Structure formats: structure tokens, C-alpha cells
Amino acid sequence: MNVLFIGDIFGKKGRLAISELLPKLKNKYHIDLTIANAENTTHGRSLSVKHFNALQTSGIDYFTFGNHTWHLDEIKTILSYPNTVRPLNLVTSCPYANWGQGSITFKFKNLNIRLTNLLGSSVECKEIQTNPFLTFNELLKNDNSHIHIVDFHCETTSEKNAFFLTFAGKVSAIVCTHTHVQTADERIYKNTAYISDVGMTGGSLGVIGAEAQSILDVFNGRTSKFRLSPSNTPYQFNGVVISFNKNNHPTKIKRIFINEK
């Protein structure tokens, strides 16, 4: 079985990359299941119902999110759909804790597939998240899935690596998101596939997908605030393909990086 995981879809250019490339990639790599992080899909923050439907039509089966999940009110509707997974580790007092699920199990090719989404402690998220290590350890006590894929949405590579080493051998894949820059450290260890960041699918000549000028103004001392709007430059597509054998163990993890021609 081949699973394609697509890195953070960012704005209009990210959606265009999906519509133009995904059908071809699914055919080329014989993809059985497609998962994407969609927290930046609609104008850089959250996901609208319109764009959710368009991404499904393009061929995405399941959706994960991150710290920008709740920017749009429409997300409450989207998180009620059975193929969406928001961050699991939310404090119970958080107003979003009752919206959707942080881990789901579904049947696919006679297998129990589990998909889990977590926020790293290093992500600034107004203290709505609990410790992802402790939360995930509790979840694993009742996990009987054949394949378990985790989207760890996290700021620092140190926390990502620590999470991987903690749970290697206990899940099938840990694919990390949030920093938008694809890393070259993909590996399989103790039957767990891993990469520190899948990357970003969106405008390639902005700043991690965002329009550059307002962010450049911050770094060059011209202002203290920036405006997060999607870059309209040529797109890039970032993802990984993870192949599983008949024993449900990962045998290969391959990075995909495509620039718009």
C-alpha cells in the first residue's frame, strides 16, 4: 500500500498545485490513500467548505490541521466530517475541544487505519494545547490499529526528533508539519517512517508560502507587524510517499518536491 502525505497547503497557489498535480502523482506512484495538512488552505488560515470540497474532488481522502485550524467559523462544520482530524491535545477548557476528533480510525482495504494529529509544545497557540507526549502515550494504550499515521504539527526539529525517538516502534509513521520547509532526514527506524517536515504546497518565492514584502519589512526593522497573506508566485508541491508491505510495515519513504513550470 502506498500513502501520499501532502505538506501544508497554502492559499490559492497551493490549491492550484493540488488540482494540477495530484491526479498525475496518484497515478505515477500508485497511491492508495492521500492525506494532506490543510490548516493554511484558505487565504493562509484554516479551511473553508468550498475549498474542502475542491480538495476532495482533486483526490484528497483525509485532512489534518494545526494551530491555524480555527480561524474560520466554517471549520466547525468541516470538523464534523469523518475524514478530518484536528489536533488531539487540546485542554478540556478550550472552546474547540468539542469540535471534531483528534484521532480517527477507519477501515481501508480490510485494515484498521488510525490517523492522529498533534500540536507540539513549541507551537505558540495561546496555551490551548496539552503535552503532546503525555497525551499521545495515553492514546496508545487503547490503539489496536494495523497502521497508525501521525501528523506532528510542531515548531522545532528538536521536539520533532524527540517525539520520533519516543514513539518509534509504536506507530507506523510520524510525518511532521508546520515549518513549511521540507527536510532531508526521511528514514525508517524500528518500523516507523519519519520526516522532520514534509514541507509546504504553495507559492515558492514568498516566505514559507506567504507574500514576502510585509515579512521582509519586519526582518529589516521597518515595522513590528506583518500581514500573513499567501504568495502568488509559482507554486511548489511538497509531500512524501510511504510504502507499506503485507505486514503493514513501512518499507520506503520518498520525498516529493515539484516546482511549477
Tab-separated table of C-alpha atoms in Angstrom, residues 112-258:
chain	number	residue	atom	x	y	z
A	112	ASN	CA	-7.798	-0.559	10.601
A	113	ILE	CA	-6.017	2.707	9.784
A	114	ARG	CA	-5.565	5.300	12.504
A	115	LEU	CA	-4.762	8.961	11.786
A	116	THR	CA	-3.729	11.247	14.638
A	117	ASN	CA	-2.945	14.980	14.695
A	118	LEU	CA	-0.933	16.652	17.480
A	119	LEU	CA	0.352	20.159	18.284
A	120	GLY	CA	3.914	20.433	19.530
A	121	SER	CA	4.575	22.320	22.752
A	122	SER	CA	6.881	24.637	20.801
A	123	VAL	CA	3.970	25.980	18.730
A	124	GLU	CA	2.661	29.274	20.105
A	125	CYS	CA	-1.030	28.522	20.347
A	126	LYS	CA	-2.268	30.620	23.268
A	127	GLU	CA	-1.687	27.737	25.691
A	128	ILE	CA	-4.603	25.671	24.427
A	129	GLN	CA	-2.512	22.533	23.972
A	130	THR	CA	-1.550	19.868	26.494
A	131	ASN	CA	1.751	17.988	26.497
A	132	PRO	CA	1.701	16.014	23.215
A	133	PHE	CA	3.979	13.273	24.542
A	134	LEU	CA	1.779	12.516	27.536
A	135	THR	CA	-1.464	12.844	25.578
A	136	PHE	CA	-0.248	10.542	22.832
A	137	ASN	CA	1.071	7.964	25.268
A	138	GLU	CA	-2.417	7.709	26.785
A	139	LEU	CA	-3.965	7.268	23.335
A	140	LEU	CA	-1.619	4.391	22.501
A	141	LYS	CA	-2.829	2.381	25.477
A	142	ASN	CA	-6.026	1.620	23.537
A	143	ASP	CA	-4.707	1.547	19.995
A	144	ASN	CA	-5.181	-1.673	18.028
A	145	SER	CA	-4.790	-0.276	14.506
A	146	HIS	CA	-2.834	-2.050	11.785
A	147	ILE	CA	-1.318	1.208	10.503
A	148	HIS	CA	-1.065	4.398	12.567
A	149	ILE	CA	-0.002	7.655	10.897
A	150	VAL	CA	0.726	10.760	12.991
A	151	ASP	CA	0.885	14.372	11.799
A	152	PHE	CA	3.003	16.121	14.441
A	153	HIS	CA	2.488	19.854	13.853
A	154	CYS	CA	5.469	21.351	15.612
A	155	GLU	CA	7.863	24.326	15.547
A	156	THR	CA	11.251	22.861	16.455
A	157	THR	CA	13.176	19.977	14.942
A	158	SER	CA	14.425	19.053	18.411
A	159	GLU	CA	10.883	18.398	19.674
A	160	LYS	CA	10.063	16.538	16.462
A	161	ASN	CA	13.120	14.297	16.797
A	162	ALA	CA	12.399	13.682	20.478
A	163	PHE	CA	8.830	12.683	19.623
A	164	PHE	CA	10.084	10.303	16.940
A	165	LEU	CA	12.588	8.624	19.241
A	166	THR	CA	9.966	8.323	21.972
A	167	PHE	CA	7.374	6.616	19.774
A	168	ALA	CA	9.474	4.810	17.142
A	169	GLY	CA	8.329	1.208	17.031
A	170	LYS	CA	4.908	2.134	18.410
A	171	VAL	CA	3.361	3.739	15.308
A	172	SER	CA	3.760	3.296	11.560
A	173	ALA	CA	4.671	6.837	10.516
A	174	ILE	CA	5.384	10.229	12.077
A	175	VAL	CA	5.218	12.962	9.435
A	176	CYS	CA	5.858	16.430	10.797
A	177	THR	CA	4.415	19.705	9.538
A	178	HIS	CA	4.210	23.439	10.377
A	179	THR	CA	7.636	24.861	9.453
A	180	HIS	CA	6.901	24.642	5.695
A	181	VAL	CA	10.492	23.796	4.681
A	182	GLN	CA	10.968	20.213	3.543
A	183	THR	CA	13.764	18.438	5.389
A	184	ALA	CA	16.116	15.791	4.003
A	185	ASP	CA	16.116	13.472	7.019
A	186	GLU	CA	13.496	10.914	5.974
A	187	ARG	CA	14.193	7.497	7.480
A	188	ILE	CA	12.664	4.287	8.766
A	189	TYR	CA	13.620	3.177	12.266
A	190	LYS	CA	12.039	0.387	14.305
A	191	ASN	CA	9.376	0.041	11.580
A	192	THR	CA	8.411	3.712	11.899
A	193	ALA	CA	8.745	6.075	8.923
A	194	TYR	CA	9.724	9.645	9.797
A	195	ILE	CA	10.499	13.078	8.372
A	196	SER	CA	11.057	16.289	10.366
A	197	ASP	CA	8.986	18.350	7.931
A	198	VAL	CA	7.018	17.315	4.867
A	199	GLY	CA	7.232	20.869	3.525
A	200	MET	CA	4.695	23.268	2.049
A	201	THR	CA	2.497	23.260	-1.038
A	202	GLY	CA	2.028	26.855	-2.175
A	203	GLY	CA	3.867	29.900	-3.545
A	204	SER	CA	7.557	29.058	-3.802
A	205	LEU	CA	9.055	32.573	-3.867
A	206	GLY	CA	7.362	34.009	-0.807
A	207	VAL	CA	8.414	33.442	2.801
A	208	ILE	CA	7.334	29.871	3.604
A	209	GLY	CA	4.325	30.374	1.350
A	210	ALA	CA	3.382	33.879	2.447
A	211	GLU	CA	3.669	37.109	0.460
A	212	ALA	CA	7.171	38.313	1.170
A	213	GLN	CA	7.194	42.110	1.444
A	214	SER	CA	5.436	42.639	4.793
A	215	ILE	CA	7.570	39.905	6.353
A	216	LEU	CA	10.757	41.394	4.884
A	217	ASP	CA	9.745	44.722	6.420
A	218	VAL	CA	9.720	43.075	9.863
A	219	PHE	CA	13.139	41.463	9.475
A	220	ASN	CA	14.603	44.701	8.109
A	221	GLY	CA	13.266	46.758	11.009
A	222	ARG	CA	10.749	48.809	9.062
A	223	THR	CA	7.746	47.591	11.075
A	224	SER	CA	6.992	45.308	14.014
A	225	LYS	CA	3.953	43.633	12.445
A	226	PHE	CA	3.463	41.596	9.310
A	227	ARG	CA	0.422	40.600	7.267
A	228	LEU	CA	0.074	36.882	6.571
A	229	SER	CA	-1.246	36.629	3.035
A	230	PRO	CA	-0.476	33.854	0.548
A	231	SER	CA	2.250	34.355	-2.030
A	232	ASN	CA	1.081	34.486	-5.642
A	233	THR	CA	4.425	33.297	-7.010
A	234	PRO	CA	4.893	29.996	-8.931
A	235	TYR	CA	3.863	27.049	-6.774
A	236	GLN	CA	5.793	24.190	-5.268
A	237	PHE	CA	4.349	20.815	-4.290
A	238	ASN	CA	5.800	19.057	-1.230
A	239	GLY	CA	4.875	15.619	0.042
A	240	VAL	CA	6.096	12.154	0.928
A	241	VAL	CA	5.079	8.735	-0.321
A	242	ILE	CA	5.232	5.973	2.296
A	243	SER	CA	5.084	2.370	1.090
A	244	PHE	CA	3.859	-0.436	3.350
A	245	ASN	CA	4.415	-4.183	2.913
A	246	LYS	CA	1.998	-7.044	3.561
A	247	ASN	CA	2.991	-6.972	7.244
A	248	ASN	CA	1.879	-3.321	7.391
A	249	HIS	CA	5.440	-2.132	7.995
A	250	PRO	CA	6.847	0.852	6.090
A	251	THR	CA	9.489	-0.160	3.549
A	252	LYS	CA	10.172	3.192	1.916
A	253	ILE	CA	9.606	6.903	2.449
A	254	LYS	CA	10.214	9.097	-0.571
A	255	ARG	CA	10.204	12.894	-0.658
A	256	ILE	CA	8.408	14.731	-3.476
A	257	PHE	CA	9.372	18.289	-4.376
A	258	ILE	CA	7.962	19.757	-7.601
